[in-house]
XYZ file of C-alpha atoms in Angstrom:
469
model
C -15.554 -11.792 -5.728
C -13.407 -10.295 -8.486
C -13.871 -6.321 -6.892
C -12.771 -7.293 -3.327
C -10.416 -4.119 -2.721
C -6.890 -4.010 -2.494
C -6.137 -4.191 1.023
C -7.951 -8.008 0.979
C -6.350 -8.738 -1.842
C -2.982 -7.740 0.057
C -4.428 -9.237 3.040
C -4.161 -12.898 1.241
C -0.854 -12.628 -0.179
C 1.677 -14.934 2.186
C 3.828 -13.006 4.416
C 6.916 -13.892 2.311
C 5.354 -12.233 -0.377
C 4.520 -8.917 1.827
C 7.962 -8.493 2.987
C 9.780 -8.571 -0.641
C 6.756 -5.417 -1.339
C 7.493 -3.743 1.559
C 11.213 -3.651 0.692
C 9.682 -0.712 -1.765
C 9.804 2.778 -0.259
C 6.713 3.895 -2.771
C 4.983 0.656 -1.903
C 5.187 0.961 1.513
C 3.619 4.906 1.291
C 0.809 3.621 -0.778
C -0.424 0.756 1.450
C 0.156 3.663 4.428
C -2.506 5.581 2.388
C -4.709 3.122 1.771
C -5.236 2.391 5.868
C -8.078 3.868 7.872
C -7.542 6.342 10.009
C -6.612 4.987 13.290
C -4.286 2.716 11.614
C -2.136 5.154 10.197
C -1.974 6.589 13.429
C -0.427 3.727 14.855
C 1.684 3.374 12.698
C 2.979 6.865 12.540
C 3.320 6.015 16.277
C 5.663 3.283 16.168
C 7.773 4.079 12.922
C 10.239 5.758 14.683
C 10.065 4.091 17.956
C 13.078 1.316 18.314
C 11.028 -0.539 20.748
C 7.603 -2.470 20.897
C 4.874 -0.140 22.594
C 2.415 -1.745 25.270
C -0.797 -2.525 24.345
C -2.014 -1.192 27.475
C -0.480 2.722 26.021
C -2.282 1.922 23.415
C -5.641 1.767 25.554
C -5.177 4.974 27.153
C -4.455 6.732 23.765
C -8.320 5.662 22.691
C -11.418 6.708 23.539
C -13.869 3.824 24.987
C -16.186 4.570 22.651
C -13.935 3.819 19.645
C -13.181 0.438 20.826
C -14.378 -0.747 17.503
C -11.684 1.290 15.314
C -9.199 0.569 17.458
C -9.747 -3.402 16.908
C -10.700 -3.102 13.198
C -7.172 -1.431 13.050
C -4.928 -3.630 14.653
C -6.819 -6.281 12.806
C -6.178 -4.596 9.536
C -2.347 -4.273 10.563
C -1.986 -7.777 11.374
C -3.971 -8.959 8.605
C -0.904 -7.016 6.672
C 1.634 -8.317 8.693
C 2.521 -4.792 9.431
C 2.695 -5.507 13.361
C 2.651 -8.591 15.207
C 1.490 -8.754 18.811
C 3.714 -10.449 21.274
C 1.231 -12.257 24.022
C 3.964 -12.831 26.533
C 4.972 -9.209 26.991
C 1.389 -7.753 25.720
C 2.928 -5.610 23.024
C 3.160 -4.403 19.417
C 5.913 -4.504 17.271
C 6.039 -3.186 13.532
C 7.493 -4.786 10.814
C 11.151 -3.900 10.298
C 11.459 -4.553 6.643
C 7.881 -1.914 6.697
C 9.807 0.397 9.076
C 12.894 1.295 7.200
C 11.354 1.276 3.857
C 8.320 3.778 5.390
C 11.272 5.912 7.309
C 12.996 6.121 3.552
C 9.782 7.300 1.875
C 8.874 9.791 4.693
C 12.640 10.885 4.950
C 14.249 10.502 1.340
C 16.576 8.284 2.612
C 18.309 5.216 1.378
C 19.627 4.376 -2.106
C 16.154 2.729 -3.102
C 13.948 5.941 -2.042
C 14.432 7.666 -5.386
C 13.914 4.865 -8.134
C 10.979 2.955 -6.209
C 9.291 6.637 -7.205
C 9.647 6.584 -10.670
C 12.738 7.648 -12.685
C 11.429 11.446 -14.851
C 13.116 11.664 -17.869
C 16.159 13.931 -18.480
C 15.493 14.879 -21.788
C 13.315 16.929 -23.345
C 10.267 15.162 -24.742
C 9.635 16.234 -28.986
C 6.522 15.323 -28.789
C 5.721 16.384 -24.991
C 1.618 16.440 -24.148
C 0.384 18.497 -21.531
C -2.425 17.417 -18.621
C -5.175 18.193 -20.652
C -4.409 16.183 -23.266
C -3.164 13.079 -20.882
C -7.357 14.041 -18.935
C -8.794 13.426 -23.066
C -7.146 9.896 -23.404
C -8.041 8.947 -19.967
C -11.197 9.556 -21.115
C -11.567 8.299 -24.060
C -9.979 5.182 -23.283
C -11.670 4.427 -20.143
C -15.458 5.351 -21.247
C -14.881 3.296 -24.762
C -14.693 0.515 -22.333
C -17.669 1.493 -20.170
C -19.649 2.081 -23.012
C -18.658 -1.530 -24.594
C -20.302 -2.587 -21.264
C -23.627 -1.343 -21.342
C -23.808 -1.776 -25.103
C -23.887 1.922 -26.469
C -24.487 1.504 -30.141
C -21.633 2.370 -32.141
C -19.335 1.587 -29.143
C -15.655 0.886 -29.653
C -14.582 -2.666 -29.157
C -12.377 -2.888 -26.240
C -8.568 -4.458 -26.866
C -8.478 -8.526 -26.706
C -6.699 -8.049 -23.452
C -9.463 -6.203 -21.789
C -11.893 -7.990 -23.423
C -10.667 -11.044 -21.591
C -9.993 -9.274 -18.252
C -13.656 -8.165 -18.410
C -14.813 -11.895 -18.603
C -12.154 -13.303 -15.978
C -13.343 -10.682 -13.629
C -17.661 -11.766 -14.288
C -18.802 -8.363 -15.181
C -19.355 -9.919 -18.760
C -20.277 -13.262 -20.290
C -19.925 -14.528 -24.132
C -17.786 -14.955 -27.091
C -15.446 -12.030 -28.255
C -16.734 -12.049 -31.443
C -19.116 -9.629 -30.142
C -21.887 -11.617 -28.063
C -20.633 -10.636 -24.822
C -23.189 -9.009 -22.568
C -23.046 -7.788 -19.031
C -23.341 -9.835 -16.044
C -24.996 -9.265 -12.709
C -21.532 -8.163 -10.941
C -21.224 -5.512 -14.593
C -24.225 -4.055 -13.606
C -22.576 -3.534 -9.798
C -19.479 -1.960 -11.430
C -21.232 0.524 -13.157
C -22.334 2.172 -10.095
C -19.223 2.253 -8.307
C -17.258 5.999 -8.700
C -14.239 5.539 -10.888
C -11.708 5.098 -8.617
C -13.315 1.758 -7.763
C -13.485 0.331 -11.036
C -10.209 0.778 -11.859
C -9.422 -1.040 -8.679
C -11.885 -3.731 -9.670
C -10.265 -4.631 -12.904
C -6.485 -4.272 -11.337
C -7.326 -6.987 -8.443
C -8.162 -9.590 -11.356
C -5.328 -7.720 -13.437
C -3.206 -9.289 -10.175
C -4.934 -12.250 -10.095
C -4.178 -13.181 -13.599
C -0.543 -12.452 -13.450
C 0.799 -15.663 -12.542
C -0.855 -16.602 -15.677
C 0.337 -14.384 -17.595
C 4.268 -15.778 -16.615
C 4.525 -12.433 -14.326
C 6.175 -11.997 -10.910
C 3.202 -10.388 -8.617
C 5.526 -8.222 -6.397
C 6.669 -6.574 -10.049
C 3.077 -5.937 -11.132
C 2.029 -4.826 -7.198
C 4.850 -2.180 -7.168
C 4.540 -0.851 -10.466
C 0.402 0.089 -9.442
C 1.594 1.570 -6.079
C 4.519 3.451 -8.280
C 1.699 4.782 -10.695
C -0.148 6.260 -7.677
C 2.877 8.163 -6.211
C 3.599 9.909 -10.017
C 3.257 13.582 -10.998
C 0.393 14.627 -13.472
C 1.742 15.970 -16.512
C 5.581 14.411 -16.293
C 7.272 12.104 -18.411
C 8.808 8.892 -16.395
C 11.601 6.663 -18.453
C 11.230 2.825 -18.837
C 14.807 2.338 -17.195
C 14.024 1.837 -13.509
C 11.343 -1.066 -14.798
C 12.133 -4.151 -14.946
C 10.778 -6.457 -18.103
C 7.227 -7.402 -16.090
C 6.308 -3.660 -15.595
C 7.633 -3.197 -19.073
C 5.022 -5.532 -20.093
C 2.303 -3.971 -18.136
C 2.608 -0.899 -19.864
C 0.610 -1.937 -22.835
C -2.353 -3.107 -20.564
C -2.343 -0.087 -18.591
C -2.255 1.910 -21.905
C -5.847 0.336 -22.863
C -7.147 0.910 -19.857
C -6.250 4.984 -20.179
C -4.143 4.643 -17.069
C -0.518 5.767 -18.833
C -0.110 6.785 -21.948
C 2.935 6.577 -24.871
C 3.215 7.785 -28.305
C 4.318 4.432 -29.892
C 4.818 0.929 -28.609
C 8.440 1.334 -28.921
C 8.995 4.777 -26.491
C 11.254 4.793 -23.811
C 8.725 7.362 -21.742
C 5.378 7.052 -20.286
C 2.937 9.545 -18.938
C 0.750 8.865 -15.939
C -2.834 10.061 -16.476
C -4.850 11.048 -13.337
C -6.646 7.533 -13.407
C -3.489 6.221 -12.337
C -2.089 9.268 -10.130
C -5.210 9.067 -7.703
C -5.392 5.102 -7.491
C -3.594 6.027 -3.760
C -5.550 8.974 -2.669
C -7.029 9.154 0.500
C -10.356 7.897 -0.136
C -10.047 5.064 2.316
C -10.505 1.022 1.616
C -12.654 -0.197 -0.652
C -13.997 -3.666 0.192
C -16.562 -5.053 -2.600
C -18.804 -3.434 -5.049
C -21.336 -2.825 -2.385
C -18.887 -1.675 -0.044
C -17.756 0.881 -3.035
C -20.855 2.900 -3.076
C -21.340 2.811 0.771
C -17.991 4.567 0.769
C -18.926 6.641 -2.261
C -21.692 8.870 -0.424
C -18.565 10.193 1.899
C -16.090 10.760 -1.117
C -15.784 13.921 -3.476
C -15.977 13.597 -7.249
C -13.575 15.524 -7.472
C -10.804 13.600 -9.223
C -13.756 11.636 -11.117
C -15.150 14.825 -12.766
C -11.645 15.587 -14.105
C -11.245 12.620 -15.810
C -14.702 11.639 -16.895
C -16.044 14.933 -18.987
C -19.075 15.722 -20.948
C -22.396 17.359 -19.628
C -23.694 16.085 -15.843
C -20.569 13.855 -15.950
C -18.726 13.995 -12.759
C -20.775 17.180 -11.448
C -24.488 16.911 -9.981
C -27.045 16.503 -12.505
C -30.137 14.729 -10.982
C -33.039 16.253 -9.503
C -35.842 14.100 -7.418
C -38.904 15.422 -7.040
C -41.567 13.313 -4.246
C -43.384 12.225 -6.583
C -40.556 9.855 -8.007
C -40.210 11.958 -11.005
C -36.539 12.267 -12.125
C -34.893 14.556 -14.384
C -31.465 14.137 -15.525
C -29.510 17.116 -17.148
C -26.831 14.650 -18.746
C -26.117 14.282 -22.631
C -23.801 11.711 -21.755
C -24.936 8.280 -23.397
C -23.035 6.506 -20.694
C -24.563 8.017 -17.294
C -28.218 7.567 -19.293
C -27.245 3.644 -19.827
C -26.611 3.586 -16.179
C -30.026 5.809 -14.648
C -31.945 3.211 -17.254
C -30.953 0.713 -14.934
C -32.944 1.636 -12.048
C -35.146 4.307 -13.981
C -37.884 3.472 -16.468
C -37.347 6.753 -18.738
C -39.405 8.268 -21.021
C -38.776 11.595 -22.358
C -35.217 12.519 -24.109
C -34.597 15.680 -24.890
C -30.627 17.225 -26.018
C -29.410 17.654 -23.129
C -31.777 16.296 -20.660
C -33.822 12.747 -20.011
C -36.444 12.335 -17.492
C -38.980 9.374 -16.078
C -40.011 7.807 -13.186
C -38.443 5.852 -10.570
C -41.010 2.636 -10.406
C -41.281 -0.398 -8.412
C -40.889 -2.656 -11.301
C -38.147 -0.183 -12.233
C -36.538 -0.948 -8.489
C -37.565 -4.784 -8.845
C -35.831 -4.880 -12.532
C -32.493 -3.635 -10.870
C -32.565 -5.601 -7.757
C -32.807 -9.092 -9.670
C -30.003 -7.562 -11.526
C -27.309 -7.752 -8.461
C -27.895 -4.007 -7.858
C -28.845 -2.878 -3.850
C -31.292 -0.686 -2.747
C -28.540 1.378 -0.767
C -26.693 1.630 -3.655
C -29.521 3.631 -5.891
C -29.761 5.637 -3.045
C -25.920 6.310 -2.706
C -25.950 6.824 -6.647
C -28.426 9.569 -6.722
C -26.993 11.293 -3.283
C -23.155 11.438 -5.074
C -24.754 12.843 -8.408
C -27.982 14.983 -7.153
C -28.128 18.301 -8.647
C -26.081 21.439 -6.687
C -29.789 22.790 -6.004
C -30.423 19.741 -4.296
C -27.867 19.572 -2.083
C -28.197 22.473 -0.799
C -31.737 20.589 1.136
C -31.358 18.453 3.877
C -31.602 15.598 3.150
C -30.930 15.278 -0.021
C -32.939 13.279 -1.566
C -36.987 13.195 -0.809
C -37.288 10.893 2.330
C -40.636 9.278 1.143
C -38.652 8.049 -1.774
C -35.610 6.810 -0.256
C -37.928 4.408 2.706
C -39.853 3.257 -0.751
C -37.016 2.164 -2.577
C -36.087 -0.150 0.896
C -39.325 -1.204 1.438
C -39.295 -2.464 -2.267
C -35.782 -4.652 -1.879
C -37.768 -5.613 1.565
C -40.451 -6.817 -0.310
C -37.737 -9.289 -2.429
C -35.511 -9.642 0.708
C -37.968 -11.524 3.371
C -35.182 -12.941 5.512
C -31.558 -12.112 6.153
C -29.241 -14.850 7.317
C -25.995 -13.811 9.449
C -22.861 -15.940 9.243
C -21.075 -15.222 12.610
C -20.347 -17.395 16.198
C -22.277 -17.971 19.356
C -20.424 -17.465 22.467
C -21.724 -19.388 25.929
C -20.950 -21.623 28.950
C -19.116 -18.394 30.707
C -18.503 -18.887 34.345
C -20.738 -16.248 35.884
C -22.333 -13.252 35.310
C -19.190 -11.197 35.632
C -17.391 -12.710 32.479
C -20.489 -12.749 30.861
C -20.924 -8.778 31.004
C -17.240 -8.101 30.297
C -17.130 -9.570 27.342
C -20.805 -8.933 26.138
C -19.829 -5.775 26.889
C -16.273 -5.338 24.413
C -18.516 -6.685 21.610
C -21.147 -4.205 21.641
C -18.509 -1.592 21.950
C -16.838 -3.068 18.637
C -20.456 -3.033 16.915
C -20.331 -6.602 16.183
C -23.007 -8.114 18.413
C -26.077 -9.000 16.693
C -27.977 -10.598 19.280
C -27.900 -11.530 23.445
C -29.640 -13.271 26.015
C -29.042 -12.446 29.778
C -31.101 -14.679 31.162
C -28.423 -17.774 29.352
C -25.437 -15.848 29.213
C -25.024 -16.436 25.621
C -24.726 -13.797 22.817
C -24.039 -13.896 19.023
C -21.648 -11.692 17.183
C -20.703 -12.334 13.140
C -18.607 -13.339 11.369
C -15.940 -10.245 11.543
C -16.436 -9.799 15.515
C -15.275 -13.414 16.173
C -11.721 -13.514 15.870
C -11.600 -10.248 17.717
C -13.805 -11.130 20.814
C -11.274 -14.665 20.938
C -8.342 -12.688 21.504
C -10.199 -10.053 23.693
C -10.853 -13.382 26.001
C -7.961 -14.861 25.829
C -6.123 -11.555 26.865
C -8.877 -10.178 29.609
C -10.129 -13.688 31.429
C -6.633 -15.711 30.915
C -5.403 -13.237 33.313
């Protein structure tokens, strides 16, 4: 799918590939951000150790009951080629073009550190803008594309480049002569928190580059550069070479940098591009966006994305499915009309009802039940917040019972592990899945169990390691 977050996209990229970005002190810093937790701890563990540590230290460090963590991590480091594990002598080793690059970014070391950072201009700027100005274009440039999406009238027609990014990606289908509507996967995007859209339209942004005659490591370290940039400060083109040069005009319809004229030698970073690093953790799919969203601040969002009930809370629920909406913003009413038949406008305010053909309407649409739920959670009212929970439980268990209603059976892709030798084996390894969260279902009385798709590979090694010895 064209959202699939960075780190998979990363994750996919040949190791040759990998190791020419990781020779990038701000690339490395970025990816280091953009791990979970337990990963980066790991790695901050073994940066500046000059030998491999023992998997069985690493044990002892966690707790049994994150088990799970500790495998999604090294699975997310080796899925990086940031370590490899060495079977023979049961240990970890991190990657030594990683290493010295990460050292360099943590230390300000080597002749690299400075320039993979971005180059700030030595002169003064005649025409210099200030953060509030660099928030506006953000804006504007970002919501005229938004709004293109859902079809506000009057809506600004988005540059030929995004217009075909837009329709590479699925989130719209048609001609560009103005027939293009949204898709399924557009309605998804909408209800993903900024920082995820941006993200969304960069992965196919990557995935057209080869396309587009560009050298992927060039276009992958400019991003990461973007996200290690101070607000407000004018970078020169110098340090870029001609496929980041290039960029630049994308980027500048998208609102992430912006230039007076075609033709300057300086760019300013807006904050769309100066948080696309923050530590908001990985992003997986659209779905996986607003799972993460209910855990995130808006924050950097409600910087960027102004105008009344945009980025703060402006939704109030009431039990009786009622919903009020103190937003003037045409762009957050396009996206509550999508799960919310409405029926009174007033200035600064629209209100309706949250229905089941409402509910049914979005979920043939692509849109999840969790994801309403996560929607009106991140942007429910202060007032409401300040109940537990939330939002009305009567009409969060209706708004699942109604995807239940469309949703009758749910297959699981995953693998079915039997034919262990006793009982013993059996209960170790049941055991080590249901610590990682992966089994879905077990039978004692056979000594089989099933775990998905994700657990597999994990519970191989785990036997492989445990019973081979």
């Amino acid at each position: 799918m064209a959202s699939s977050s960075v780190n998979e996209h990363l994750e996919g990229l040949p190791e040759a590939v990998l190791t020419r970005l990781y020779q990038s002190p701000a690339t490395c810093l970025a990816i280091f951000r953009l791990l979970p937790t337990m990963a980066k701890t790991l790695v901050m563990s073994m940066v500046f150790m000059d030998t491999p540590i023992k998997i069985s230290d690493v044990d002892l460090w966690i707790k049994p009951g994150s088990r799970k963590l500790q495998a999604e991590a090294i699975k997310k480091l080796k899925g990086l080629h940031l370590i490899k594990e060495r079977y023979q002598s049961q240990t970890l080793v991190l990657s030594q073009t990683f290493r010295k690059s990460f050292k360099n970014a943590l230390t300000a070391g080597g002749d690299d550190a400075g320039h993979s950072f971005g180059i700030p201009c030595d002169t003064e700027d005649k025409h210099k803008v200030d953060i509030k100005f660099l928030d506006q274009h953000a804006t504007e440039r970002w919501e005229s594309i938004l709004h293109f999406m859902v079809g506000t009238p009057a809506a600004q027609v988005p540059s030929q480049g995004v217009l075909s990014l837009l329709q590479h990606s699925g989130l719209m289908e048609g001609s560009y002569n103005g027939d293009m509507v949204i898709t399924n996967s557009g309605f998804q995007f909408l209800l993903q928190d900024v920082n995820a859209q941006i993200w969304t339209l960069l992965i196919q942004y990557l995935n057209m580059a080869s396309n587009l005659q560009m050298d992927p490591v060039d276009v992958l370290n400019f991003i990461f550069m973007l996200g290690s940039l101070e607000l407000g400060r004018d970078y020169s083109l110098s340090a870029l070479s001609a496929t980041q040069v290039k960029m630049l005009e994308d980027l500048r319809d998208y609102g992430l940098v912006y230039q007076r004229k075609s033709s300057s030698r300086r760019f300013y970073p807006t904050r769309l591009a100066t948080t696309l690093t923050s530590d908001t953790g990985a992003r997986r799919s659209a779905s996986a966006a607003m799972d993460e969203a209910i855990s995130q601040t808006t924050q950097s969002s409600s910087h960027v994305l102004g105008g009344s009930g945009s980025g703060s809370g402006f939704i109030i629920l009431e039990t009786n499915y009622r919903i009020y909406a103190y937003t003037d913003s045409p762009l957050q009413i396009s996206v509550l009309n999508l799960f919310v038949h409405l029926k009174t406008r007033f200035p600064n305010m629209v209100s309706g009802h949250i229905t089941r053909e409402s509910v049914r309407r979005a979920l043939r649409n692509g849109i999840h039940a969790d994801q309403i739920i996560t929607y009106l959670t991140v942007h429910a009212h202060s007032q409401m917040k300040k109940q537990d929970p939330i939002l009305p439980p009567t009409v969060v268990d209706q708004i699942r019972l109604w995807q239940l209603e469309m949703d009758r059976l749910k297959a699981t892709d995953g693998y079915l592990f039997k034919d262990f030798k006793n009982s013993k084996e059996y209960l170790l390894v049941v055991t080590y899945a249901e610590q990682l969260g992966v089994l879905e279902w077990q039978s004692s009385s056979k000594k089989w169990f099933f775990v998905n798709a994700e657990g597999g590979p994990q519970i191989v090694d785990y036997v492989n390691r445990e019973l081979k010895n």
